[in-house]
PDB file of C-alpha atoms in Angstrom:
ATOM      1  CA  MET X   1     -33.146   6.995  11.221  1.00 60.00           C
ATOM      2  CA  LYS X   2     -31.103   9.190  13.556  1.00 61.00           C
ATOM      3  CA  ASP X   3     -30.595   6.077  15.951  1.00 66.00           C
ATOM      4  CA  ILE X   4     -29.507   3.953  12.987  1.00 71.00           C
ATOM      5  CA  LYS X   5     -26.960   6.701  11.859  1.00 64.00           C
ATOM      6  CA  LYS X   6     -25.767   6.971  15.573  1.00 60.00           C
ATOM      7  CA  LEU X   7     -25.275   3.300  15.787  1.00 63.00           C
ATOM      8  CA  LEU X   8     -23.200   3.155  12.433  1.00 66.00           C
ATOM      9  CA  SER X   9     -21.230   6.075  13.700  1.00 60.00           C
ATOM     10  CA  ARG X  10     -20.286   4.225  16.797  1.00 62.00           C
ATOM     11  CA  LEU X  11     -19.412   1.064  14.967  1.00 66.00           C
ATOM     12  CA  LEU X  12     -17.140   2.944  12.456  1.00 62.00           C
ATOM     13  CA  LEU X  13     -15.491   4.714  15.418  1.00 63.00           C
ATOM     14  CA  PHE X  14     -14.924   1.024  17.140  1.00 64.00           C
ATOM     15  CA  PHE X  15     -13.381  -0.335  13.994  1.00 67.00           C
ATOM     16  CA  LEU X  16     -11.197   2.641  13.541  1.00 64.00           C
ATOM     17  CA  GLN X  17      -9.927   2.499  17.062  1.00 63.00           C
ATOM     18  CA  VAL X  18      -9.256  -1.305  16.685  1.00 62.00           C
ATOM     19  CA  TYR X  19      -7.319  -0.704  13.448  1.00 61.00           C
ATOM     20  CA  PHE X  20      -5.189   2.209  14.888  1.00 62.00           C
ATOM     21  CA  ARG X  21      -4.218  -0.199  17.790  1.00 59.00           C
ATOM     22  CA  TRP X  22      -3.390  -3.038  15.624  1.00 54.00           C
ATOM     23  CA  ALA X  23      -1.947  -1.539  12.497  1.00 55.00           C
ATOM     24  CA  LYS X  24      -0.405   1.697  13.851  1.00 62.00           C
ATOM     25  CA  SER X  25       0.814   0.534  17.277  1.00 72.00           C
ATOM     26  CA  SER X  26      -1.288   3.361  18.627  1.00 71.00           C
ATOM     27  CA  ARG X  27      -3.782   3.795  21.637  1.00 81.00           C
ATOM     28  CA  VAL X  28      -6.816   5.657  21.070  1.00 82.00           C
ATOM     29  CA  SER X  29      -9.204   5.917  23.968  1.00 78.00           C
ATOM     30  CA  TYR X  30     -12.504   4.258  23.351  1.00 76.00           C
ATOM     31  CA  LYS X  31     -13.927   7.433  24.720  1.00 81.00           C
ATOM     32  CA  ALA X  32     -12.305   9.511  22.112  1.00 83.00           C
ATOM     33  CA  TYR X  33     -13.750  10.834  18.967  1.00 83.00           C
ATOM     34  CA  ILE X  34     -12.062  10.211  15.652  1.00 81.00           C
ATOM     35  CA  ASN X  35     -13.510   9.755  12.109  1.00 77.00           C
ATOM     36  CA  GLN X  36     -12.463   8.222   8.884  1.00 71.00           C
ATOM     37  CA  HIS X  37     -10.847  11.549   7.679  1.00 81.00           C
ATOM     38  CA  THR X  38      -8.298  11.384  10.537  1.00 84.00           C
ATOM     39  CA  ARG X  39      -4.847  10.108   9.689  1.00 87.00           C
ATOM     40  CA  PHE X  40      -2.322   8.590  12.137  1.00 87.00           C
ATOM     41  CA  GLU X  41       1.390   7.601  11.706  1.00 90.00           C
ATOM     42  CA  ASP X  42       2.510   5.012  14.145  1.00 88.00           C
ATOM     43  CA  HIS X  43       2.937   5.018  18.108  1.00 90.00           C
ATOM     44  CA  CYS X  44       0.357   7.793  18.702  1.00 92.00           C
ATOM     45  CA  LYS X  45      -1.879   8.075  21.873  1.00 92.00           C
ATOM     46  CA  ILE X  46      -5.329   9.891  22.094  1.00 92.00           C
ATOM     47  CA  GLY X  47      -6.941  10.482  25.406  1.00 91.00           C
ATOM     48  CA  GLU X  48     -10.525  10.063  26.331  1.00 91.00           C
ATOM     49  CA  ASN X  49     -13.082  12.556  25.278  1.00 92.00           C
ATOM     50  CA  THR X  50     -10.709  14.047  22.831  1.00 93.00           C
ATOM     51  CA  LEU X  51     -11.884  15.062  19.420  1.00 90.00           C
ATOM     52  CA  VAL X  52      -9.445  14.769  16.492  1.00 90.00           C
ATOM     53  CA  ALA X  53     -11.775  14.475  13.397  1.00 86.00           C
ATOM     54  CA  GLY X  54     -10.201  15.421  10.167  1.00 87.00           C
ATOM     55  CA  ALA X  55      -6.704  15.685  11.803  1.00 91.00           C
ATOM     56  CA  LYS X  56      -3.334  14.418  10.846  1.00 93.00           C
ATOM     57  CA  ILE X  57      -1.333  13.199  13.852  1.00 94.00           C
ATOM     58  CA  GLY X  58       2.409  12.193  13.352  1.00 95.00           C
ATOM     59  CA  ARG X  59       4.636   9.474  14.750  1.00 95.00           C
ATOM     60  CA  GLY X  60       4.958   9.301  18.619  1.00 95.00           C
ATOM     61  CA  SER X  61       2.674  12.161  19.295  1.00 96.00           C
ATOM     62  CA  TYR X  62       0.250  12.058  22.235  1.00 95.00           C
ATOM     63  CA  ILE X  63      -2.910  14.133  23.135  1.00 96.00           C
ATOM     64  CA  GLY X  64      -4.373  14.222  26.563  1.00 95.00           C
ATOM     65  CA  PRO X  65      -7.897  13.952  27.449  1.00 95.00           C
ATOM     66  CA  LEU X  66     -10.651  16.681  26.804  1.00 95.00           C
ATOM     67  CA  GLY X  67      -8.895  18.132  23.670  1.00 95.00           C
ATOM     68  CA  ASN X  68     -10.206  19.335  20.511  1.00 94.00           C
ATOM     69  CA  LEU X  69      -8.039  19.486  17.527  1.00 92.00           C
ATOM     70  CA  THR X  70     -10.289  19.303  14.753  1.00 90.00           C
ATOM     71  CA  ASN X  71      -8.702  19.629  11.260  1.00 91.00           C
ATOM     72  CA  ALA X  72      -5.324  20.095  12.891  1.00 94.00           C
ATOM     73  CA  GLU X  73      -1.844  18.830  11.452  1.00 95.00           C
ATOM     74  CA  VAL X  74       0.210  17.617  14.300  1.00 97.00           C
ATOM     75  CA  GLY X  75       3.793  16.620  13.577  1.00 97.00           C
ATOM     76  CA  ARG X  76       5.992  13.860  15.131  1.00 97.00           C
ATOM     77  CA  PHE X  77       6.859  13.449  18.705  1.00 97.00           C
ATOM     78  CA  CYS X  78       4.663  16.099  20.136  1.00 98.00           C
ATOM     79  CA  SER X  79       3.488  16.399  23.728  1.00 97.00           C
ATOM     80  CA  ILE X  80      -0.079  17.830  23.997  1.00 97.00           C
ATOM     81  CA  GLY X  81      -1.655  18.204  27.479  1.00 97.00           C
ATOM     82  CA  ARG X  82      -5.270  17.842  28.443  1.00 96.00           C
ATOM     83  CA  ASN X  83      -7.949  20.238  27.323  1.00 97.00           C
ATOM     84  CA  VAL X  84      -6.016  21.792  24.368  1.00 97.00           C
ATOM     85  CA  ARG X  85      -8.303  23.245  21.971  1.00 95.00           C
ATOM     86  CA  ILE X  86      -8.584  25.043  18.684  1.00 93.00           C
ATOM     87  CA  ILE X  87     -10.765  28.120  18.679  1.00 90.00           C
ATOM     88  CA  ASP X  88     -12.607  28.414  15.239  1.00 85.00           C
ATOM     89  CA  GLY X  89     -14.980  31.182  14.437  1.00 82.00           C
ATOM     90  CA  PHE X  90     -14.261  34.783  14.537  1.00 84.00           C
ATOM     91  CA  HIS X  91     -16.557  37.800  14.943  1.00 86.00           C
ATOM     92  CA  PRO X  92     -15.870  41.459  13.757  1.00 85.00           C
ATOM     93  CA  VAL X  93     -14.804  43.627  16.811  1.00 86.00           C
ATOM     94  CA  HIS X  94     -13.902  46.964  15.238  1.00 87.00           C
ATOM     95  CA  ASP X  95     -15.863  48.908  12.741  1.00 87.00           C
ATOM     96  CA  TRP X  96     -18.791  46.691  12.685  1.00 90.00           C
ATOM     97  CA  VAL X  97     -21.706  48.027  14.908  1.00 91.00           C
ATOM     98  CA  SER X  98     -22.610  44.433  16.072  1.00 91.00           C
ATOM     99  CA  THR X  99     -20.667  41.509  16.683  1.00 89.00           C
ATOM    100  CA  HIS X 100     -23.736  39.076  15.913  1.00 91.00           C
ATOM    101  CA  PRO X 101     -23.231  36.874  13.022  1.00 87.00           C
ATOM    102  CA  ALA X 102     -26.755  37.677  11.551  1.00 89.00           C
ATOM    103  CA  PHE X 103     -25.163  40.841  10.297  1.00 90.00           C
ATOM    104  CA  PHE X 104     -22.219  39.187   8.548  1.00 88.00           C
ATOM    105  CA  SER X 105     -23.092  35.457   7.956  1.00 89.00           C
ATOM    106  CA  ALA X 106     -25.471  33.613   5.927  1.00 87.00           C
ATOM    107  CA  ALA X 107     -25.056  30.457   7.901  1.00 86.00           C
ATOM    108  CA  LYS X 108     -27.829  31.313  10.197  1.00 88.00           C
ATOM    109  CA  GLN X 109     -26.162  30.537  13.448  1.00 86.00           C
ATOM    110  CA  ALA X 110     -28.974  31.806  15.671  1.00 88.00           C
ATOM    111  CA  GLY X 111     -31.584  30.472  13.068  1.00 90.00           C
ATOM    112  CA  PHE X 112     -31.784  33.642  11.013  1.00 90.00           C
ATOM    113  CA  SER X 113     -29.641  36.086   9.023  1.00 90.00           C
ATOM    114  CA  PHE X 114     -29.979  39.643   7.749  1.00 90.00           C
ATOM    115  CA  VAL X 115     -27.586  38.956   4.843  1.00 89.00           C
ATOM    116  CA  LYS X 116     -27.630  36.610   1.931  1.00 89.00           C
ATOM    117  CA  GLU X 117     -23.846  36.099   1.582  1.00 88.00           C
ATOM    118  CA  ASN X 118     -20.935  36.272   3.962  1.00 88.00           C
ATOM    119  CA  ARG X 119     -19.243  39.608   4.609  1.00 83.00           C
ATOM    120  CA  PHE X 120     -16.667  38.774   7.147  1.00 82.00           C
ATOM    121  CA  GLU X 121     -13.993  35.923   7.311  1.00 80.00           C
ATOM    122  CA  GLU X 122     -15.480  33.916  10.232  1.00 78.00           C
ATOM    123  CA  HIS X 123     -13.208  30.865   9.610  1.00 78.00           C
ATOM    124  CA  ARG X 124      -9.580  30.865   9.045  1.00 80.00           C
ATOM    125  CA  PHE X 125      -7.217  28.245   7.929  1.00 78.00           C
ATOM    126  CA  PHE X 126      -3.600  27.600   7.899  1.00 80.00           C
ATOM    127  CA  ASP X 127      -4.039  25.672   4.638  1.00 76.00           C
ATOM    128  CA  VAL X 128      -7.164  26.430   2.962  1.00 77.00           C
ATOM    129  CA  SER X 129      -7.014  24.000   0.103  1.00 76.00           C
ATOM    130  CA  ASN X 130      -6.797  21.187   2.671  1.00 80.00           C
ATOM    131  CA  ARG X 131      -8.885  22.936   5.283  1.00 82.00           C
ATOM    132  CA  ILE X 132      -6.263  22.567   7.968  1.00 87.00           C
ATOM    133  CA  SER X 133      -7.022  24.898  10.759  1.00 91.00           C
ATOM    134  CA  VAL X 134      -3.769  24.773  12.821  1.00 95.00           C
ATOM    135  CA  LYS X 135      -0.317  23.300  11.847  1.00 96.00           C
ATOM    136  CA  ILE X 136       1.679  22.066  14.890  1.00 97.00           C
ATOM    137  CA  GLY X 137       5.381  21.243  13.991  1.00 97.00           C
ATOM    138  CA  ASN X 138       7.649  18.425  15.271  1.00 98.00           C
ATOM    139  CA  ASP X 139       8.614  18.001  18.902  1.00 98.00           C
ATOM    140  CA  VAL X 140       6.185  20.660  20.331  1.00 98.00           C
ATOM    141  CA  TRP X 141       5.193  20.498  23.931  1.00 98.00           C
ATOM    142  CA  ILE X 142       1.805  22.137  24.749  1.00 98.00           C
ATOM    143  CA  GLY X 143       0.723  22.499  28.319  1.00 97.00           C
ATOM    144  CA  ASN X 144      -2.719  21.863  29.739  1.00 97.00           C
ATOM    145  CA  ASN X 145      -5.609  24.208  28.964  1.00 97.00           C
ATOM    146  CA  VAL X 146      -4.104  25.954  26.071  1.00 98.00           C
ATOM    147  CA  SER X 147      -6.422  27.619  23.392  1.00 97.00           C
ATOM    148  CA  ILE X 148      -5.065  28.053  19.804  1.00 97.00           C
ATOM    149  CA  PHE X 149      -6.729  30.372  17.248  1.00 94.00           C
ATOM    150  CA  SER X 150      -7.348  28.828  13.836  1.00 92.00           C
ATOM    151  CA  GLY X 151      -4.937  29.931  11.297  1.00 91.00           C
ATOM    152  CA  VAL X 152      -1.927  29.631  13.436  1.00 94.00           C
ATOM    153  CA  GLU X 153       1.412  27.699  12.763  1.00 96.00           C
ATOM    154  CA  ILE X 154       3.516  26.558  15.683  1.00 97.00           C
ATOM    155  CA  GLY X 155       7.040  25.671  14.688  1.00 97.00           C
ATOM    156  CA  ASN X 156       9.201  22.775  15.508  1.00 98.00           C
ATOM    157  CA  GLY X 157      10.355  22.318  19.167  1.00 97.00           C
ATOM    158  CA  ALA X 158       8.228  25.233  20.431  1.00 98.00           C
ATOM    159  CA  VAL X 159       7.037  25.053  24.082  1.00 98.00           C
ATOM    160  CA  ILE X 160       3.441  26.554  24.921  1.00 98.00           C
ATOM    161  CA  ALA X 161       2.946  27.316  28.526  1.00 98.00           C
ATOM    162  CA  ALA X 162      -0.188  25.936  30.315  1.00 97.00           C
ATOM    163  CA  GLY X 163      -3.265  28.231  30.079  1.00 97.00           C
ATOM    164  CA  ALA X 164      -1.801  30.205  27.043  1.00 97.00           C
ATOM    165  CA  VAL X 165      -3.964  31.677  24.426  1.00 97.00           C
ATOM    166  CA  VAL X 166      -2.147  31.362  21.082  1.00 97.00           C
ATOM    167  CA  THR X 167      -3.348  34.064  18.771  1.00 94.00           C
ATOM    168  CA  LYS X 168      -0.415  34.203  16.136  1.00 95.00           C
ATOM    169  CA  ASN X 169       2.301  32.079  14.850  1.00 96.00           C
ATOM    170  CA  VAL X 170       5.025  30.686  17.135  1.00 97.00           C
ATOM    171  CA  ASP X 171       8.560  30.446  16.044  1.00 97.00           C
ATOM    172  CA  SER X 172      10.620  27.159  16.115  1.00 97.00           C
ATOM    173  CA  TYR X 173      11.953  26.408  19.576  1.00 98.00           C
ATOM    174  CA  ALA X 174      10.141  29.422  21.097  1.00 98.00           C
ATOM    175  CA  ILE X 175       8.761  29.466  24.539  1.00 98.00           C
ATOM    176  CA  VAL X 176       5.484  31.461  24.808  1.00 98.00           C
ATOM    177  CA  GLY X 177       2.838  31.944  27.476  1.00 97.00           C
ATOM    178  CA  GLY X 178       0.259  34.173  28.693  1.00 97.00           C
ATOM    179  CA  VAL X 179      -3.153  35.697  27.401  1.00 95.00           C
ATOM    180  CA  PRO X 180      -2.482  36.447  24.616  1.00 95.00           C
ATOM    181  CA  ALA X 181       0.684  34.339  24.419  1.00 97.00           C
ATOM    182  CA  LYS X 182       3.809  36.292  24.048  1.00 97.00           C
ATOM    183  CA  ASN X 183       7.507  35.055  23.445  1.00 97.00           C
ATOM    184  CA  ILE X 184       9.246  34.348  26.582  1.00 97.00           C
ATOM    185  CA  GLY X 185      12.548  33.262  25.088  1.00 97.00           C
ATOM    186  CA  TYR X 186      14.121  30.566  23.011  1.00 98.00           C
ATOM    187  CA  ARG X 187      15.186  27.023  24.213  1.00 97.00           C
ATOM    188  CA  PHE X 188      18.568  27.123  22.378  1.00 96.00           C
ATOM    189  CA  SER X 189      20.834  29.651  20.564  1.00 95.00           C
ATOM    190  CA  GLN X 190      19.808  30.464  16.988  1.00 95.00           C
ATOM    191  CA  ASP X 191      22.874  28.519  15.807  1.00 94.00           C
ATOM    192  CA  ASP X 192      21.894  25.449  17.726  1.00 95.00           C
ATOM    193  CA  ILE X 193      18.241  25.662  16.583  1.00 96.00           C
ATOM    194  CA  PHE X 194      19.272  25.697  12.936  1.00 95.00           C
ATOM    195  CA  ARG X 195      21.668  22.647  13.367  1.00 94.00           C
ATOM    196  CA  ILE X 196      18.774  20.719  15.121  1.00 95.00           C
ATOM    197  CA  GLU X 197      16.370  21.610  12.415  1.00 95.00           C
ATOM    198  CA  ALA X 198      18.827  20.630   9.799  1.00 94.00           C
ATOM    199  CA  SER X 199      19.136  17.253  11.501  1.00 94.00           C
ATOM    200  CA  ARG X 200      15.367  16.386  11.106  1.00 95.00           C
ATOM    201  CA  TRP X 201      15.943  13.931  13.898  1.00 96.00           C
ATOM    202  CA  TRP X 202      12.231  13.312  13.876  1.00 96.00           C
ATOM    203  CA  GLU X 203      12.587  11.649  10.490  1.00 95.00           C
ATOM    204  CA  TRP X 204      15.078   9.020  11.799  1.00 94.00           C
ATOM    205  CA  PRO X 205      14.120   5.492  11.866  1.00 94.00           C
ATOM    206  CA  MET X 206      12.903   4.291  15.343  1.00 93.00           C
ATOM    207  CA  GLU X 207      15.950   2.080  15.703  1.00 93.00           C
ATOM    208  CA  VAL X 208      18.125   4.841  15.119  1.00 92.00           C
ATOM    209  CA  LEU X 209      16.396   7.007  17.664  1.00 93.00           C
ATOM    210  CA  GLN X 210      16.614   4.022  20.209  1.00 93.00           C
ATOM    211  CA  GLU X 211      20.586   3.976  19.521  1.00 91.00           C
ATOM    212  CA  LYS X 212      20.959   7.657  19.972  1.00 91.00           C
ATOM    213  CA  ALA X 213      18.517   8.183  22.709  1.00 92.00           C
ATOM    214  CA  ASP X 214      21.337   8.909  25.203  1.00 91.00           C
ATOM    215  CA  SER X 215      22.700  11.998  23.369  1.00 91.00           C
ATOM    216  CA  PHE X 216      19.232  13.799  23.573  1.00 93.00           C
ATOM    217  CA  SER X 217      19.806  14.624  27.264  1.00 93.00           C
ATOM    218  CA  ASP X 218      22.580  17.277  26.091  1.00 92.00           C
ATOM    219  CA  VAL X 219      22.167  19.369  23.098  1.00 93.00           C
ATOM    220  CA  LYS X 220      25.866  19.883  22.652  1.00 91.00           C
ATOM    221  CA  ALA X 221      26.500  16.264  22.764  1.00 89.00           C
ATOM    222  CA  PHE X 222      23.760  15.595  20.245  1.00 92.00           C
ATOM    223  CA  LEU X 223      24.978  18.264  17.888  1.00 92.00           C
ATOM    224  CA  GLN X 224      28.631  17.094  18.086  1.00 89.00           C
ATOM    225  CA  GLU X 225      27.673  13.354  17.550  1.00 85.00           C
ATOM    226  CA  ILE X 226      25.789  14.172  14.361  1.00 82.00           C
ATOM    227  CA  LYS X 227      28.551  16.461  13.197  1.00 77.00           C
ATOM    228  CA  THR X 228      31.164  13.846  13.716  1.00 68.00           C
ATOM    229  CA  GLU X 229      29.248  11.040  12.084  1.00 65.00           C
ATOM    230  CA  ASN X 230      27.964  13.350   9.406  1.00 58.00           C
ATOM    231  CA  GLN X 231      24.792  11.054   8.772  1.00 51.00           C
ATOM    232  CA  ASP X 232      21.747  11.935   6.946  1.00 49.00           C
ATOM    233  CA  PHE X 233      18.676   9.652   8.521  1.00 47.00           C
ATOM    234  CA  THR X 234      15.445   9.804   6.605  1.00 48.00           C
ATOM    235  CA  GLY X 235      12.195   8.263   7.432  1.00 47.00           C
ATOM    236  CA  SER X 236       8.656   7.796   6.037  1.00 47.00           C
ATOM    237  CA  LYS X 237       6.436  10.903   6.211  1.00 45.00           C
ATOM    238  CA  THR X 238       3.595   9.099   4.983  1.00 43.00           C
ATOM    239  CA  CYS X 239       0.189   8.947   7.019  1.00 45.00           C
ATOM    240  CA  LEU X 240      -2.418   6.396   6.873  1.00 44.00           C
TER     241      LEU X 240
END
């Protein structure tokens, strides 16, 4: 029975990968793991040995190999390096005599428990109703070997330095790094950040982004152009 379930799981994974490549113009490695609860927009890429089960991945975002973004919501045009992982599962450190789950969880992680009901919040979610562990905004760059605690939200345009351990929310367009991650600075002035976010360029149609691509190399030129044209581009937010 286990062998049959394993075979069916592999067949489902194969058909999902073919579908995403064909219908979503996305490239999902045959060595990646996705499931039927994963949702993709178009032009995504998932590296080998990466787990994105129960995740939502926005247009143009790519995730490197060896990652684990289970139950994550990833915005559009994100650049996520290799070995980026969500840390799920907490243990009490202060007040409690022991950190062992046998004293606070009825899940029997070690095969036994001394309690009949959970006494500590061991799993945290950004969005409890939809069971989203971590929300990553649009245009976020996450370096290699980053760990993100569940329950965290990373704002639009943020940069997470390689090797960082993100334990709390990250502001839009902030640059953070370290263990635990701390704010190093911001990519732009607060006024420019407000104007970029107001543009919501990640929702523009692909053909408009192609037309405006040259202005993306200079934030002042970009902001001047959208101010001059005073245009409001919108695009589909719908995932599969």
